[in-house]
Short mmCIF file of C-alpha atoms (C1' of nucleotides) in Angstrom, two decimals:
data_model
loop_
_atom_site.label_atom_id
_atom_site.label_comp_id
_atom_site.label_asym_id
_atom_site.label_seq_id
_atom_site.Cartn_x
_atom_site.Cartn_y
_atom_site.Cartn_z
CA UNK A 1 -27.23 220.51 -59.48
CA UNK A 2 -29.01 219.22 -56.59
CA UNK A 3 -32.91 219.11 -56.40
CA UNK A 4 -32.81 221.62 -53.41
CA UNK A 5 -30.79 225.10 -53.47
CA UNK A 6 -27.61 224.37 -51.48
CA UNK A 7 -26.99 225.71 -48.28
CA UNK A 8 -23.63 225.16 -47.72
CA UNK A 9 -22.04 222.47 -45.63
CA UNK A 10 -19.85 222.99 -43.45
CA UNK A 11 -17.35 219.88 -43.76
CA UNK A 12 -14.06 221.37 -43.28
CA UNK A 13 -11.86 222.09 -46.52
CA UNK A 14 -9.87 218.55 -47.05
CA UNK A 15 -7.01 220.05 -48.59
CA UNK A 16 -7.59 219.20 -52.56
CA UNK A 17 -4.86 217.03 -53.78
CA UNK A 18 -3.90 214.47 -55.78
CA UNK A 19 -3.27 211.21 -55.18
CA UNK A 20 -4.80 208.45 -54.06
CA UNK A 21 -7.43 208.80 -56.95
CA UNK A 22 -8.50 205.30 -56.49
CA UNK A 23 -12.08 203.80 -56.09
CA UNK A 24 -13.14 201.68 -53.55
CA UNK A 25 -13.11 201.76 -49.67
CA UNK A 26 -9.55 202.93 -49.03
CA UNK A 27 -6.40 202.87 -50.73
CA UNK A 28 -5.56 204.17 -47.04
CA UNK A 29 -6.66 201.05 -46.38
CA UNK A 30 -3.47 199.94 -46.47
CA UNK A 31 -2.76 200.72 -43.01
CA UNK A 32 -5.72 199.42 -41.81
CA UNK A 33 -6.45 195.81 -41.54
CA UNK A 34 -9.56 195.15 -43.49
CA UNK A 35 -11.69 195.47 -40.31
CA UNK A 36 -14.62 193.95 -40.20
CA UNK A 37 -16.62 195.62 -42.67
CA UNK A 38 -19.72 193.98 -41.30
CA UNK A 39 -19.50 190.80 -42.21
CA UNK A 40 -20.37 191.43 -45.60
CA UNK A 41 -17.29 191.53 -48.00
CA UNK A 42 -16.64 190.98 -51.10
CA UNK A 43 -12.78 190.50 -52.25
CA UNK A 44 -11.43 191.34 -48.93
CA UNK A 45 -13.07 194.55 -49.10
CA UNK A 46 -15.73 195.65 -46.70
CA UNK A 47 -18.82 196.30 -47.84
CA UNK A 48 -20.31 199.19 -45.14
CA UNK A 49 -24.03 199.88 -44.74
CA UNK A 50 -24.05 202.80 -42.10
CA UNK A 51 -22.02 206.37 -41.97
CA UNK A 52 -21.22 208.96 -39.89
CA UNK A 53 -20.57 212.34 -41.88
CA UNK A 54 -19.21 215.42 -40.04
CA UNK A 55 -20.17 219.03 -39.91
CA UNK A 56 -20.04 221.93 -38.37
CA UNK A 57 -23.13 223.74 -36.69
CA UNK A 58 -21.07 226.94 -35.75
CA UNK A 59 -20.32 229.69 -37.62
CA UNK A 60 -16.66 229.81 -39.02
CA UNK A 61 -15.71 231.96 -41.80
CA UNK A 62 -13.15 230.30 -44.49
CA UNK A 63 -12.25 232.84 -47.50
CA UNK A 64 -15.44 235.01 -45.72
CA UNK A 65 -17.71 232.02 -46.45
CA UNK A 66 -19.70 231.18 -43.21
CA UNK A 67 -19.49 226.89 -43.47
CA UNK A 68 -21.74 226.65 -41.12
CA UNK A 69 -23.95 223.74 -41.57
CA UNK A 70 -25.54 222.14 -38.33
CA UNK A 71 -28.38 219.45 -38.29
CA UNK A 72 -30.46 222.35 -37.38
CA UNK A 73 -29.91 223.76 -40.64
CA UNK A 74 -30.81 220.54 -42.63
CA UNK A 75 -33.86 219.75 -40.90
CA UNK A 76 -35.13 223.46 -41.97
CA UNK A 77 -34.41 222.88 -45.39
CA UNK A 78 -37.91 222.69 -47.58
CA UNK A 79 -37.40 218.99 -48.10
CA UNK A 80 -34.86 218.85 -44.99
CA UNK A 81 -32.83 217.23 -47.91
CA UNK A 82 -28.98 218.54 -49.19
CA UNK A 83 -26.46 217.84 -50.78
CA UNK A 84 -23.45 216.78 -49.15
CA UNK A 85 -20.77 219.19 -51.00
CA UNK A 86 -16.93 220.32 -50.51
CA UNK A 87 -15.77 216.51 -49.46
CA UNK A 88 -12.16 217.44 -50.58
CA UNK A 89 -10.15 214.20 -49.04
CA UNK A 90 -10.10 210.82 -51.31
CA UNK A 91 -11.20 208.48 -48.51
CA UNK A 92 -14.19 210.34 -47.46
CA UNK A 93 -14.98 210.56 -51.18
CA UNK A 94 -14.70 207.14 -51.38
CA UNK A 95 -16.94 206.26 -49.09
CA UNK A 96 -19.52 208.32 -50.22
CA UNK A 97 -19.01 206.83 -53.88
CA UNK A 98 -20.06 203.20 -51.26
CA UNK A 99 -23.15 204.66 -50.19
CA UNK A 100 -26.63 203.48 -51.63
CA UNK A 101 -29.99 205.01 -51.29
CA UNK A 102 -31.93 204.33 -47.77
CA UNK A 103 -28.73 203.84 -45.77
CA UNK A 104 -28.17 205.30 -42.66
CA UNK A 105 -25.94 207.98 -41.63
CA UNK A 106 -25.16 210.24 -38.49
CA UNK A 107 -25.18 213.61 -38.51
CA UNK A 108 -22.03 214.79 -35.93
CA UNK A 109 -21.36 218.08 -34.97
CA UNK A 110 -17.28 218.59 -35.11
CA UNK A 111 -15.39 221.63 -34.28
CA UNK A 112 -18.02 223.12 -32.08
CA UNK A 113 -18.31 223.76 -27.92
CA UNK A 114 -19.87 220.11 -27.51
CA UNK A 115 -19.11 218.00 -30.14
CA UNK A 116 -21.02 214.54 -31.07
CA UNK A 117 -23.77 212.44 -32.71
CA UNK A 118 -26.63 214.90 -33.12
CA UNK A 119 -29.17 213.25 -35.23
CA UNK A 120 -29.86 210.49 -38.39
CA UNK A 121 -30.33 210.97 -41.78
CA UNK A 122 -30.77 209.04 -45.01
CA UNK A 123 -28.82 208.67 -47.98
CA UNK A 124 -31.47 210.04 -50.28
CA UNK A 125 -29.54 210.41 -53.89
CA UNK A 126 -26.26 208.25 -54.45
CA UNK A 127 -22.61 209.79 -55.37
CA UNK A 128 -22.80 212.20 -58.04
CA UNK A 129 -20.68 215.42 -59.40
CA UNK A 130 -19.94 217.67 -56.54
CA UNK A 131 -20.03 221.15 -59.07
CA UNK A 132 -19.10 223.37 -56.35
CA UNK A 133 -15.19 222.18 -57.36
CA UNK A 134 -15.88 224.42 -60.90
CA UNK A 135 -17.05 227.23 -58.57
CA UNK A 136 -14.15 229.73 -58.69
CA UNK A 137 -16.22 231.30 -56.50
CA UNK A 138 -16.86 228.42 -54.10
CA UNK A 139 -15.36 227.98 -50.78
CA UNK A 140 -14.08 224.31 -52.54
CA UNK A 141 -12.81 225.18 -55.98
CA UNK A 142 -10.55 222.66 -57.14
CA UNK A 143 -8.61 224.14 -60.20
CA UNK A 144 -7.37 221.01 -60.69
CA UNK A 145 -10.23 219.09 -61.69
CA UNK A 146 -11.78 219.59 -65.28
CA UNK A 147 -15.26 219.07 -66.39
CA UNK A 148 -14.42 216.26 -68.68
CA UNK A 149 -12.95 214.02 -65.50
CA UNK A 150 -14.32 215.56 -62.23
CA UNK A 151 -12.76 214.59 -59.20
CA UNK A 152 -15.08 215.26 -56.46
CA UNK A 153 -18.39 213.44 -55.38
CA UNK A 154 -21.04 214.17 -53.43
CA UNK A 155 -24.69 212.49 -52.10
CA UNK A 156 -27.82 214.12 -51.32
CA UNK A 157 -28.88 213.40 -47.30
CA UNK A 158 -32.57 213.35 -45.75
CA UNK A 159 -32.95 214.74 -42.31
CA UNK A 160 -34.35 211.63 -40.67
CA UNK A 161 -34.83 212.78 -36.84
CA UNK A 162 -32.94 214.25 -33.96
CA UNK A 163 -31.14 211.90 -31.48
CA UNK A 164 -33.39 211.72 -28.25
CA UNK A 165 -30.35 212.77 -26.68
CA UNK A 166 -27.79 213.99 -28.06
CA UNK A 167 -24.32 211.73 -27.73
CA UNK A 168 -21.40 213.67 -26.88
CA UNK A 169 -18.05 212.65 -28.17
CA UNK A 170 -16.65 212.43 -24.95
CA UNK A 171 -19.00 210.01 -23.57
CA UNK A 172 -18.25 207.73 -27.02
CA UNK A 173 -15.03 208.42 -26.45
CA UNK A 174 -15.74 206.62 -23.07
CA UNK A 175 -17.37 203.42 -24.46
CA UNK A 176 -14.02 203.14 -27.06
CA UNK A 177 -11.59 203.01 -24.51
CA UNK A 178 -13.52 200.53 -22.44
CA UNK A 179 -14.08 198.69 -25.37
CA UNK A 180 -10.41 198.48 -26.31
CA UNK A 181 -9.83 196.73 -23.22
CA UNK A 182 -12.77 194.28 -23.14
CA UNK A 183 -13.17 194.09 -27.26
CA UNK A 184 -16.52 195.84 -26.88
CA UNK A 185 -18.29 197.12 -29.91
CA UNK A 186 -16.57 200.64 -30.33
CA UNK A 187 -13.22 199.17 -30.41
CA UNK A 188 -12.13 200.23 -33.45
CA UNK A 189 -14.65 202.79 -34.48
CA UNK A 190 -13.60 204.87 -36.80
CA UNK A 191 -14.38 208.62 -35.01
CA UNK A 192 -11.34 207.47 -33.00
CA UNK A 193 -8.94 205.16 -35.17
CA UNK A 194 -9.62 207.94 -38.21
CA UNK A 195 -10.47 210.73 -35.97
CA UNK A 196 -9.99 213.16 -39.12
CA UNK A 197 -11.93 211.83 -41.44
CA UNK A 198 -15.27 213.68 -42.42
CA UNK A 199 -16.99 210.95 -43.49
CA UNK A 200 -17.02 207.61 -42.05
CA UNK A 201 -18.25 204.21 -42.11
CA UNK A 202 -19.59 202.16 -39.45
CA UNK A 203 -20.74 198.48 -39.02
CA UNK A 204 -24.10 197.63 -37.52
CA UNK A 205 -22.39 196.66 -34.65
CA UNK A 206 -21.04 200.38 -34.13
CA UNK A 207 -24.14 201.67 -35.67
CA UNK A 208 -26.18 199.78 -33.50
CA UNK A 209 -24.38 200.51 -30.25
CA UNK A 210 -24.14 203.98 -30.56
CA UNK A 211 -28.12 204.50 -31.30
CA UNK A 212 -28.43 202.44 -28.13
CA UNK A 213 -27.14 205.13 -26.40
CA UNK A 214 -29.25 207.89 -27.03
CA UNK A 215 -32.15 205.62 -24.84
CA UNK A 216 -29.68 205.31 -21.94
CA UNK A 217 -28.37 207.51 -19.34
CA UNK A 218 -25.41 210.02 -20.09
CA UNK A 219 -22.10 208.25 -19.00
"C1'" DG B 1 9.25 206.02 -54.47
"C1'" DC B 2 11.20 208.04 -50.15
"C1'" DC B 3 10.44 211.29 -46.83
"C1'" DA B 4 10.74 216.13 -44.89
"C1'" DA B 5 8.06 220.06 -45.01
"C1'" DC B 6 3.73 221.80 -45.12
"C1'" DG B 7 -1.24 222.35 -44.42
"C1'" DT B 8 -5.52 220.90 -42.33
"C1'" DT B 9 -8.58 218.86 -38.89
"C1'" DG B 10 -10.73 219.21 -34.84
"C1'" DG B 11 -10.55 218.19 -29.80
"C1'" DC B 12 -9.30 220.51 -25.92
"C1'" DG C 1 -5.68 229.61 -29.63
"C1'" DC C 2 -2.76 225.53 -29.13
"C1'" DC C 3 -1.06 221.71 -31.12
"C1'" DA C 4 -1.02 216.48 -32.13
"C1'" DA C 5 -2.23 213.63 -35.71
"C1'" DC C 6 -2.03 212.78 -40.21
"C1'" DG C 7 -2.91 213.52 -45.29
"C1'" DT C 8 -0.61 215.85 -49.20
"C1'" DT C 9 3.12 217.88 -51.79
"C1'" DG C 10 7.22 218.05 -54.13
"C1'" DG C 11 12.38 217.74 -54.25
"C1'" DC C 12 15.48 214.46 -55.00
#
DNA sequence: GCCAACGTTGGC
DNA sequence: GCCAACGTTGGC
């Protein structure tokens, strides 16, 4: 149980399954060519240091749950600190089994009349059992994981400040497709190569490039 | 272990 | 509300 009551999060319901159980960055990663992880690896395996994790900051009803859960919502939170619950897809559980305390993630706003990077928050508590897959009653049961070998993860996330502008999709969406013809920094970001992913990493470069936007005028 | 059918994500 | 992309399931 996290330190603050939940409120729920709204990252879509990654069909439960089974699978690809295994630990470490991506046993998708198969398809993917080991990508620069940023610079730092270890094995072949890229070692990431910044996220982006997705929710949704409009209402939507699933099983007459609302999963609403915008950035609005964390940063009015007592300690504007939550867990990050109902990841139900292996690679975006993965990757928040590779996050470590003080990293850096963005908080986007998916499924929603403007879509896009809407704040920063921290990793404030590392990968630990996501209960709400026990919850019958939860929007995220998974009957098929047991107490004695839970399948699901989740991390605790500090509110860290708004963007000081928010940075629609479609202007990053922009920057990748100019950047895929003059190998700029967004070439192979992630919110486009692994568009459905709810959790993703980024290098610094991506990191880095993005943030620079929010100090620059809307493209 | 292949792969067609199915279900979900999420932009538009 | 549509539907493309893609992860998951399950028959074989």
């Amino acid at each position: 149980m996290p330190p603050k009551k939940r409120p729920r999060v709204g990252k879509r319901s990654e069909s439960s399954g089974k699978s690809d159980d295994a630990v470490g960055p991506s046993a998708a990663g198969r398809k993917r060519k080991a990508a620069a992880g940023d610079g730092c690896e270890s094995a072949g395996v890229p070692v990431y240091s910044h996220w982006l994790m997705k929710s949704e900051p409009e209402s939507r009803f699933e099983n007459g749950v609302d999963v609403k859960f915008g950035i609005e919502d964390l940063k009015a939170l007592p300690d504007q600190t939550s867990c990050w619950d109902g990841v139900r897809n292996y690679q975006a559980r993965n990757f928040m089994r590779q996050m470590k305390e003080g990293q850096l993630a963005f908080f986007y706003h998916s499924n929603c009349k403007e879509p896009g990077v809407a704040g920063l928050m921290k990793i404030a508590k590392e990968a630990y059992v996501d209960h709400t897959q026990f919850d019958k009653k939860d929007v995220h049961y998974d009957v098929s994981s047991k107490p004695d070998n839970p399948k699901w993860s989740m991390v605790d996330v500090r509110f860290q400040r708004m963007m000081k502008r928010f940075v629609p999709l479609s202007e990053l969406k922009k920057h990748h497709l100019q950047h895929r013809a003059d190998g700029g920094p967004l070439k192979d970001v992630a919110l486009f190569t692994r568009a459905r992913l709810s959790v993703q990493p980024l290098t610094s470069e991506e990191f880095d490039f993005i943030l620079s936007l929010e100090v620059k005028e809307p493209h």
